Amino acid sequence: MNYNFSEIEAKWQRAWRDSRAFRAVSGEDRPKYYCLEMFPYPSGSGLHVGHLKNYVPTDAFCRYQSMRGFNVLHPMGWDAFGQPAENEAIRRNRNPREMVPEYAAAYRETLIKTGCSYDWEREINSSHPGYYKWTQWMFLLLLRKGLAYRATAPINWCPACKTGLANEEVRDGRCWRCDSAVEKKPMPQWFFRITAYADRLLADLEKLDWSEGMKEMQRDWIGRSEGAEVDFAVEGDGPPIRVFTTRPDTLFGATFMVLAPEHPQVAALTVPERRAEVEAYVRQAQGESEIDRLNAERAKTGVFTGAHAVNPVNGEKIPVWIADYVLMGYGTGAIMCVPGHDARDFEFAKKFQLPIVQVVSRDGSTHELAAAEPGEGIAVNSGRWNGLATADFKKTISSWLQERGIGRATVHYRLRDWLISRQRYWGAPIPIVHCPACGEVPVPESQLPVLLPDVENYRPSGTGESPLAAIPDFVNTSCPKCGGPARRETDTMGGYACSSWYFLRFADPQNDNVFASRQALDYWLPVDLYTGGIEHARSHLLYARFWTKVLFDEGLLGFEEPFLILRNQGSLLALTPGRRPRSQEDGGDSGEKIVDWIVLKHDERKRIPADQVVWRWARMSKSKGNVVTPDEMIERYGADSLRVYEMFVAPFEDDVHWSEEGIQGSNRFVGRVWRWLQAARPFFRGDWRTARPGTTTPESRQVRRKLHQTVQKVGAQIETFQFNTAVAAVMELLNAIYSYAPIEKEALTEGLDPLVVSELAETLVLLMAPFAPHLAEEVWQQLGEKGSVNRAGWPAFDPEVAAAEAVNVMIQVNGKIKDKVSVPLDCDGETVKAEALGREKVRQLLAGRQVVKMIFVQNKMLSIVCR
RNA sequence: GCGAAAGUGGUGGAAUUGGUAGACACGUCAGACUUAGGAUCUGAUGCCGCGAGGCCUGGGGGUUCGAGUCCCCCCUUUCGCACCA
């Protein structure tokens, strides 16, 4: 009988819904387990099989945990606010308000069809007022704690998205979404002071079970660096120039200074006769794109301001230059230049013929420097500090500077504050009122949420202002403080605000009085297992950790880290049609990005001749036209087969080149399981556990051994996220079962113990349940078992049954395996030696030679060394 | 340039952490059953060799009775960071 998957899968999906099978009830006695996948933004392209590379294994894990007796919370929701959704709405000329729920519903349908065990009663949508009320509440909390502020600063402006971008959203000077070159634009915008938490965000990484690579990315992004700030007095009047350096021990080698072109002191420092030149350079630097400035390969440029500063350690006058290799955004925007020991300063000094002095040496001697020597060593040419080792010198000089009030040891971070303002429609309005009398006034909590108005035109204004600014009914309001006329803030919050706390909301998603009750939070949180793509390494995960710490500090949470274990799934790649770029598209001489392949646009599909199409592997996405949908796979092979394939095809973390050939193998496996269980069903005895097998043939013992070994293996491997080998283990077991009890035998039990067959059948169903839950439920019911298999206990394994009776011990002669002997488990060395030396083959090899030594490893190997 | 991970059959991938390399699967080949089969079942399948046997984990050294696994050098790929002072 073939497996009618479409009927059976529909039956159980209905049954799970009707029985609320995956509802998580807070406060139960069973230990809780909170398992979460990064919630998706619902796009029009729908889910593709690539999404399931995450959802399916994580679901198998949840089902396994449920069978082990955990009270599992496995929720799903929609990251519905933000530009992806808004851009899609614009493209389709839809209102996101109507479009998003449709898309979410489609996602939900597909996820239900895959048999994923979500508690849909906890579904959340971040664009729903009941949700974003609390996003706004979080904003006010940050504001109250001094962690939100408004500042006019040059921000990353994406001209295509017409909005500001946080630093984390800029890659190689380009917008992460649309790849446009990012510009700098000064605008008043809201920021969150994440830098205040830099040290804790860095230190607490140690507590987390995340991949080392992931932690390293966060460390890089936070970019802690220890050093010193030093004030250089300026010749004449004017405030000193403050620099940051990680090498205060090289102060004696500082022969000039460089300021970023945007540095606020530039104008004041520049002498009149150099003004024209300096201003021209500043203008030129401003006109450059971020991409140009980020290019480290190009030659150094700069101009002299005419001003001099005084090196505080030796009183020497040193020239002050400006150059675009110094960035305003890091440190103080000014540096002391030590050409002898910094490659960039060396290059600059060579070009502009500035003096180069050696102040660090390996052995205390000095020599002509052919290149910068950035390493540590012993101080030379450093006055009374000569001879000090770098580390000691750093400490000494820092205190020396501090005593004189001209410097101090400091720590700088690469991390910038989080730009939250978006000049876009589709986001949570920032709950602030601008009052001419009172200034920036927070909207009182009782007036939350500040509703996003329903509008006709939600497109970006083009002026840089939010579309909300064009809606008088929204903008014009009264000041909550003085009651006078005032204007609402028209920026909305970037999507990352919503995703920085959603994992808390799942604990108590309907609560209207608080973002989640403390009781529910204490029961469910923190998230025990979090899974998602590596692309969120620095943005989402950093922000969510930041908000969690703020809430902890406020006493609202009892934990400081939201995601204890993090696993990152690989993506699915699909063959994607593209073409060679045309000459004007290859970057030419202006663009640095070398493109050698461009995805075919929709209209190009038919136009381009087949022989000009170039196929490449690329991540699945609708825009690339290479998606395979779960729906079509489920239609053809069933959800269980698709699930098995997604897990079996490769390790969880690995990228996969999608092909349909593999899924047929999984389909075959599922069918084999089904057919064997159907054949075994008539002989099934529910009392096998108590009725004890009467006959124990060697074959029975062997297959039971395999069974118990498999139970152990599958559990252990699900726990370590090795789903591919866990599935393989069940396949091995099935092969063993087929040779023990082939279906074609007239009677499956002929010559077999029906109790053994029963044990095999029941345990096989349980082992299949996390992977192929529909099949498992169906057979579970057929076998006359009560309740959902998802609540049946995970099978126990008996170590005695699982233990091997005999083992093959390898015999090595001079390091090469020559023979093997089969001996009982844990057989002692002497017996094995005697056995081995008696073997004809071994005797021949040892003839005329002298045995030097023998090494015996129990159950593994006997190594004979001879001369 | 810096940092991280990885390189195993025709393919996806296993390998208890130093002890039978290639589990499991795809593909291929052969057989069985079939009116038929893109179904099912059985078997074979790293490479060279008729064979005995020899050779195989990116390349080259080393440690060891024994190395895919540990150490050193090199090559390649992927990812992250990068004029960060």
PDB file of C-alpha atoms in Angstrom, chain A residues 456-657:
ATOM      1  CA  GLU A 456      -3.393  57.495   0.247  1.00  0.00           C
ATOM      2  CA  ASN A 457       0.186  58.351  -0.526  1.00  0.00           C
ATOM      3  CA  TYR A 458       2.792  56.637   1.567  1.00  0.00           C
ATOM      4  CA  ARG A 459       5.651  56.990  -0.913  1.00  0.00           C
ATOM      5  CA  PRO A 460       8.852  58.682   0.196  1.00  0.00           C
ATOM      6  CA  SER A 461       8.525  62.410  -0.257  1.00  0.00           C
ATOM      7  CA  GLY A 462      11.731  62.944  -2.151  1.00  0.00           C
ATOM      8  CA  THR A 463      12.497  65.990  -0.043  1.00  0.00           C
ATOM      9  CA  GLY A 464      14.027  63.852   2.659  1.00  0.00           C
ATOM     10  CA  GLU A 465      11.041  64.375   4.907  1.00  0.00           C
ATOM     11  CA  SER A 466       8.792  61.581   6.008  1.00  0.00           C
ATOM     12  CA  PRO A 467       5.470  61.262   4.125  1.00  0.00           C
ATOM     13  CA  LEU A 468       3.840  61.771   7.512  1.00  0.00           C
ATOM     14  CA  ALA A 469       4.972  65.394   7.406  1.00  0.00           C
ATOM     15  CA  ALA A 470       2.469  66.006   4.621  1.00  0.00           C
ATOM     16  CA  ILE A 471      -0.513  64.965   6.749  1.00  0.00           C
ATOM     17  CA  PRO A 472      -1.729  67.967   8.754  1.00  0.00           C
ATOM     18  CA  ASP A 473      -4.095  65.861  10.856  1.00  0.00           C
ATOM     19  CA  PHE A 474      -1.186  63.821  12.041  1.00  0.00           C
ATOM     20  CA  VAL A 475       1.405  66.556  12.396  1.00  0.00           C
ATOM     21  CA  ASN A 476      -0.625  69.193  14.140  1.00  0.00           C
ATOM     22  CA  THR A 477      -1.275  68.387  17.749  1.00  0.00           C
ATOM     23  CA  SER A 478      -1.044  69.953  21.123  1.00  0.00           C
ATOM     24  CA  CYS A 479       1.873  69.786  23.486  1.00  0.00           C
ATOM     25  CA  PRO A 480       1.268  67.174  26.197  1.00  0.00           C
ATOM     26  CA  LYS A 481       3.059  69.449  28.644  1.00  0.00           C
ATOM     27  CA  CYS A 482       1.745  72.957  28.044  1.00  0.00           C
ATOM     28  CA  GLY A 483      -1.218  72.251  25.802  1.00  0.00           C
ATOM     29  CA  GLY A 484      -0.035  74.732  23.200  1.00  0.00           C
ATOM     30  CA  PRO A 485       0.065  73.979  19.505  1.00  0.00           C
ATOM     31  CA  ALA A 486       2.858  71.632  18.588  1.00  0.00           C
ATOM     32  CA  ARG A 487       4.057  69.331  15.838  1.00  0.00           C
ATOM     33  CA  ARG A 488       4.415  65.586  15.988  1.00  0.00           C
ATOM     34  CA  GLU A 489       7.681  63.952  15.153  1.00  0.00           C
ATOM     35  CA  THR A 490       7.213  62.595  11.653  1.00  0.00           C
ATOM     36  CA  ASP A 491      10.077  60.115  11.493  1.00  0.00           C
ATOM     37  CA  THR A 492       9.232  56.491  12.056  1.00  0.00           C
ATOM     38  CA  MET A 493      11.399  53.858  13.654  1.00  0.00           C
ATOM     39  CA  GLY A 494      13.465  51.536  11.523  1.00  0.00           C
ATOM     40  CA  GLY A 495      12.347  47.922  11.442  1.00  0.00           C
ATOM     41  CA  TYR A 496      15.063  46.809  13.811  1.00  0.00           C
ATOM     42  CA  ALA A 497      13.193  48.495  16.642  1.00  0.00           C
ATOM     43  CA  CYS A 498      10.362  45.990  16.240  1.00  0.00           C
ATOM     44  CA  SER A 499      12.620  42.978  16.138  1.00  0.00           C
ATOM     45  CA  SER A 500      14.624  44.077  19.169  1.00  0.00           C
ATOM     46  CA  TRP A 501      11.995  42.890  21.609  1.00  0.00           C
ATOM     47  CA  TYR A 502       9.528  40.613  19.762  1.00  0.00           C
ATOM     48  CA  PHE A 503      10.917  37.508  21.453  1.00  0.00           C
ATOM     49  CA  LEU A 504       9.607  38.950  24.727  1.00  0.00           C
ATOM     50  CA  ARG A 505       6.155  39.561  23.339  1.00  0.00           C
ATOM     51  CA  PHE A 506       5.699  35.903  22.429  1.00  0.00           C
ATOM     52  CA  ALA A 507       5.621  35.111  26.129  1.00  0.00           C
ATOM     53  CA  ASP A 508       2.408  37.094  26.497  1.00  0.00           C
ATOM     54  CA  PRO A 509       1.289  38.345  23.095  1.00  0.00           C
ATOM     55  CA  GLN A 510      -2.168  39.654  23.918  1.00  0.00           C
ATOM     56  CA  ASN A 511      -1.315  41.664  26.976  1.00  0.00           C
ATOM     57  CA  ASP A 512      -2.672  45.203  26.758  1.00  0.00           C
ATOM     58  CA  ASN A 513      -1.322  46.546  30.033  1.00  0.00           C
ATOM     59  CA  VAL A 514       2.330  45.742  29.711  1.00  0.00           C
ATOM     60  CA  PHE A 515       4.655  44.537  26.933  1.00  0.00           C
ATOM     61  CA  ALA A 516       4.530  41.114  28.606  1.00  0.00           C
ATOM     62  CA  SER A 517       3.714  40.139  32.147  1.00  0.00           C
ATOM     63  CA  ARG A 518       6.637  39.548  34.433  1.00  0.00           C
ATOM     64  CA  GLN A 519       5.199  36.176  35.308  1.00  0.00           C
ATOM     65  CA  ALA A 520       5.102  35.028  31.699  1.00  0.00           C
ATOM     66  CA  LEU A 521       8.558  36.446  31.066  1.00  0.00           C
ATOM     67  CA  ASP A 522      10.003  34.692  34.076  1.00  0.00           C
ATOM     68  CA  TYR A 523       8.457  31.436  32.996  1.00  0.00           C
ATOM     69  CA  TRP A 524       9.417  31.418  29.311  1.00  0.00           C
ATOM     70  CA  LEU A 525      12.453  33.580  28.872  1.00  0.00           C
ATOM     71  CA  PRO A 526      15.259  33.673  27.955  1.00  0.00           C
ATOM     72  CA  VAL A 527      15.071  32.011  24.576  1.00  0.00           C
ATOM     73  CA  ASP A 528      16.762  28.655  24.933  1.00  0.00           C
ATOM     74  CA  LEU A 529      17.460  28.152  21.276  1.00  0.00           C
ATOM     75  CA  TYR A 530      17.459  30.795  18.571  1.00  0.00           C
ATOM     76  CA  THR A 531      17.999  30.021  14.911  1.00  0.00           C
ATOM     77  CA  GLY A 532      18.384  32.239  11.906  1.00  0.00           C
ATOM     78  CA  GLY A 533      20.596  33.494   9.149  1.00  0.00           C
ATOM     79  CA  ILE A 534      24.097  34.740   9.682  1.00  0.00           C
ATOM     80  CA  GLU A 535      23.216  38.011   7.938  1.00  0.00           C
ATOM     81  CA  HIS A 536      21.862  39.300  11.232  1.00  0.00           C
ATOM     82  CA  ALA A 537      25.177  38.844  12.981  1.00  0.00           C
ATOM     83  CA  ARG A 538      25.769  42.453  13.776  1.00  0.00           C
ATOM     84  CA  SER A 539      22.514  44.376  13.445  1.00  0.00           C
ATOM     85  CA  HIS A 540      19.524  42.538  14.853  1.00  0.00           C
ATOM     86  CA  LEU A 541      21.437  40.455  17.361  1.00  0.00           C
ATOM     87  CA  LEU A 542      23.343  43.421  18.710  1.00  0.00           C
ATOM     88  CA  TYR A 543      20.226  45.564  19.029  1.00  0.00           C
ATOM     89  CA  ALA A 544      18.184  42.823  20.697  1.00  0.00           C
ATOM     90  CA  ARG A 545      20.971  42.207  23.195  1.00  0.00           C
ATOM     91  CA  PHE A 546      21.153  45.947  23.863  1.00  0.00           C
ATOM     92  CA  TRP A 547      17.428  46.329  24.593  1.00  0.00           C
ATOM     93  CA  THR A 548      17.439  43.258  26.771  1.00  0.00           C
ATOM     94  CA  LYS A 549      20.193  44.767  28.895  1.00  0.00           C
ATOM     95  CA  VAL A 550      18.328  48.057  29.161  1.00  0.00           C
ATOM     96  CA  LEU A 551      15.192  46.236  30.303  1.00  0.00           C
ATOM     97  CA  PHE A 552      17.258  44.229  32.740  1.00  0.00           C
ATOM     98  CA  ASP A 553      18.780  47.401  34.174  1.00  0.00           C
ATOM     99  CA  GLU A 554      15.291  48.785  34.545  1.00  0.00           C
ATOM    100  CA  GLY A 555      14.365  45.743  36.592  1.00  0.00           C
ATOM    101  CA  LEU A 556      11.855  44.506  34.046  1.00  0.00           C
ATOM    102  CA  LEU A 557      13.654  41.304  33.167  1.00  0.00           C
ATOM    103  CA  GLY A 558      15.518  38.786  35.220  1.00  0.00           C
ATOM    104  CA  PHE A 559      18.147  38.011  32.602  1.00  0.00           C
ATOM    105  CA  GLU A 560      20.695  39.953  30.617  1.00  0.00           C
ATOM    106  CA  GLU A 561      21.126  37.900  27.504  1.00  0.00           C
ATOM    107  CA  PRO A 562      18.102  37.012  25.378  1.00  0.00           C
ATOM    108  CA  PHE A 563      19.454  34.150  23.277  1.00  0.00           C
ATOM    109  CA  LEU A 564      21.456  31.518  25.108  1.00  0.00           C
ATOM    110  CA  ILE A 565      22.100  29.214  22.175  1.00  0.00           C
ATOM    111  CA  LEU A 566      22.257  30.502  18.635  1.00  0.00           C
ATOM    112  CA  ARG A 567      22.553  28.357  15.524  1.00  0.00           C
ATOM    113  CA  ASN A 568      22.829  29.687  11.990  1.00  0.00           C
ATOM    114  CA  GLN A 569      21.427  27.731   9.113  1.00  0.00           C
ATOM    115  CA  GLY A 570      22.975  27.670   5.670  1.00  0.00           C
ATOM    116  CA  SER A 571      21.123  28.981   2.669  1.00  0.00           C
ATOM    117  CA  LEU A 572      19.774  27.200  -0.324  1.00  0.00           C
ATOM    118  CA  LEU A 573      21.381  28.088  -3.599  1.00  0.00           C
ATOM    119  CA  ALA A 574      19.658  27.581  -6.891  1.00  0.00           C
ATOM    120  CA  LEU A 575      20.873  27.709 -10.457  1.00  0.00           C
ATOM    121  CA  THR A 576      20.142  31.201 -11.576  1.00  0.00           C
ATOM    122  CA  PRO A 577      20.121  32.620 -15.079  1.00  0.00           C
ATOM    123  CA  GLY A 578      22.259  35.679 -15.655  1.00  0.00           C
ATOM    124  CA  ARG A 579      24.322  37.346 -18.313  1.00  0.00           C
ATOM    125  CA  ARG A 580      27.699  38.978 -18.749  1.00  0.00           C
ATOM    126  CA  PRO A 581      27.634  42.674 -17.974  1.00  0.00           C
ATOM    127  CA  ARG A 582      27.693  45.137 -20.793  1.00  0.00           C
ATOM    128  CA  SER A 583      30.678  47.429 -20.893  1.00  0.00           C
ATOM    129  CA  GLN A 584      28.972  50.339 -19.161  1.00  0.00           C
ATOM    130  CA  GLU A 585      27.826  48.051 -16.356  1.00  0.00           C
ATOM    131  CA  ASP A 586      31.130  46.558 -15.320  1.00  0.00           C
ATOM    132  CA  GLY A 587      31.981  49.461 -13.084  1.00  0.00           C
ATOM    133  CA  GLY A 588      34.009  51.140 -15.814  1.00  0.00           C
ATOM    134  CA  ASP A 589      36.664  53.329 -14.331  1.00  0.00           C
ATOM    135  CA  SER A 590      34.458  54.941 -11.718  1.00  0.00           C
ATOM    136  CA  GLY A 591      33.026  52.024  -9.797  1.00  0.00           C
ATOM    137  CA  GLU A 592      35.289  49.733  -7.828  1.00  0.00           C
ATOM    138  CA  LYS A 593      32.890  46.872  -7.560  1.00  0.00           C
ATOM    139  CA  ILE A 594      33.712  44.382 -10.252  1.00  0.00           C
ATOM    140  CA  VAL A 595      30.626  42.640 -11.498  1.00  0.00           C
ATOM    141  CA  ASP A 596      31.009  39.755 -13.870  1.00  0.00           C
ATOM    142  CA  TRP A 597      27.497  38.416 -13.796  1.00  0.00           C
ATOM    143  CA  ILE A 598      24.112  40.080 -13.666  1.00  0.00           C
ATOM    144  CA  VAL A 599      20.887  38.292 -12.828  1.00  0.00           C
ATOM    145  CA  LEU A 600      18.460  38.393 -15.704  1.00  0.00           C
ATOM    146  CA  LYS A 601      15.618  40.746 -15.114  1.00  0.00           C
ATOM    147  CA  HIS A 602      12.156  39.495 -15.693  1.00  0.00           C
ATOM    148  CA  ASP A 603      11.706  40.967 -19.156  1.00  0.00           C
ATOM    149  CA  GLU A 604      15.153  39.789 -20.202  1.00  0.00           C
ATOM    150  CA  ARG A 605      14.259  36.164 -19.652  1.00  0.00           C
ATOM    151  CA  LYS A 606      12.647  35.730 -23.017  1.00  0.00           C
ATOM    152  CA  ARG A 607      14.732  38.231 -24.945  1.00  0.00           C
ATOM    153  CA  ILE A 608      18.196  36.928 -24.259  1.00  0.00           C
ATOM    154  CA  PRO A 609      19.221  34.043 -26.506  1.00  0.00           C
ATOM    155  CA  ALA A 610      19.821  30.821 -24.619  1.00  0.00           C
ATOM    156  CA  ASP A 611      23.500  30.643 -25.543  1.00  0.00           C
ATOM    157  CA  GLN A 612      24.150  33.988 -23.882  1.00  0.00           C
ATOM    158  CA  VAL A 613      22.584  32.997 -20.602  1.00  0.00           C
ATOM    159  CA  VAL A 614      25.112  32.171 -17.920  1.00  0.00           C
ATOM    160  CA  TRP A 615      23.956  29.917 -15.097  1.00  0.00           C
ATOM    161  CA  ARG A 616      25.322  30.411 -11.631  1.00  0.00           C
ATOM    162  CA  TRP A 617      24.472  29.267  -8.137  1.00  0.00           C
ATOM    163  CA  ALA A 618      22.866  32.056  -6.150  1.00  0.00           C
ATOM    164  CA  ARG A 619      20.847  32.333  -2.996  1.00  0.00           C
ATOM    165  CA  MET A 620      17.212  31.659  -3.622  1.00  0.00           C
ATOM    166  CA  SER A 621      15.082  34.748  -3.845  1.00  0.00           C
ATOM    167  CA  LYS A 622      12.123  35.754  -5.876  1.00  0.00           C
ATOM    168  CA  SER A 623      13.931  38.742  -7.331  1.00  0.00           C
ATOM    169  CA  LYS A 624      16.472  36.396  -8.874  1.00  0.00           C
ATOM    170  CA  GLY A 625      13.739  34.234 -10.328  1.00  0.00           C
ATOM    171  CA  ASN A 626      15.232  31.036  -8.951  1.00  0.00           C
ATOM    172  CA  VAL A 627      12.888  30.027  -6.167  1.00  0.00           C
ATOM    173  CA  VAL A 628      11.440  26.613  -5.585  1.00  0.00           C
ATOM    174  CA  THR A 629       8.363  26.787  -3.402  1.00  0.00           C
ATOM    175  CA  PRO A 630       7.527  24.345  -0.637  1.00  0.00           C
ATOM    176  CA  ASP A 631       4.027  24.160  -2.054  1.00  0.00           C
ATOM    177  CA  GLU A 632       5.138  22.556  -5.309  1.00  0.00           C
ATOM    178  CA  MET A 633       7.436  20.138  -3.493  1.00  0.00           C
ATOM    179  CA  ILE A 634       4.721  19.185  -1.013  1.00  0.00           C
ATOM    180  CA  GLU A 635       2.304  18.692  -3.864  1.00  0.00           C
ATOM    181  CA  ARG A 636       4.651  16.231  -5.513  1.00  0.00           C
ATOM    182  CA  TYR A 637       6.407  14.484  -2.650  1.00  0.00           C
ATOM    183  CA  GLY A 638       4.558  15.428   0.511  1.00  0.00           C
ATOM    184  CA  ALA A 639       5.626  17.516   3.471  1.00  0.00           C
ATOM    185  CA  ASP A 640       7.292  14.642   5.292  1.00  0.00           C
ATOM    186  CA  SER A 641       9.569  13.899   2.355  1.00  0.00           C
ATOM    187  CA  LEU A 642      10.432  17.546   1.982  1.00  0.00           C
ATOM    188  CA  ARG A 643      11.202  17.791   5.676  1.00  0.00           C
ATOM    189  CA  VAL A 644      13.425  14.737   5.620  1.00  0.00           C
ATOM    190  CA  TYR A 645      15.263  16.083   2.602  1.00  0.00           C
ATOM    191  CA  GLU A 646      15.852  19.530   4.079  1.00  0.00           C
ATOM    192  CA  MET A 647      17.486  17.900   7.070  1.00  0.00           C
ATOM    193  CA  PHE A 648      19.285  15.074   5.353  1.00  0.00           C
ATOM    194  CA  VAL A 649      20.824  16.958   2.459  1.00  0.00           C
ATOM    195  CA  ALA A 650      23.603  18.692   4.420  1.00  0.00           C
ATOM    196  CA  PRO A 651      24.591  19.867   7.878  1.00  0.00           C
ATOM    197  CA  PHE A 652      22.360  22.588   9.307  1.00  0.00           C
ATOM    198  CA  GLU A 653      24.959  25.317   8.936  1.00  0.00           C
ATOM    199  CA  ASP A 654      25.962  24.475   5.370  1.00  0.00           C
ATOM    200  CA  ASP A 655      24.795  26.071   2.163  1.00  0.00           C
ATOM    201  CA  VAL A 656      23.052  23.675  -0.175  1.00  0.00           C
ATOM    202  CA  HIS A 657      22.901  23.561  -3.937  1.00  0.00           C
TER     203      HIS A 657
END
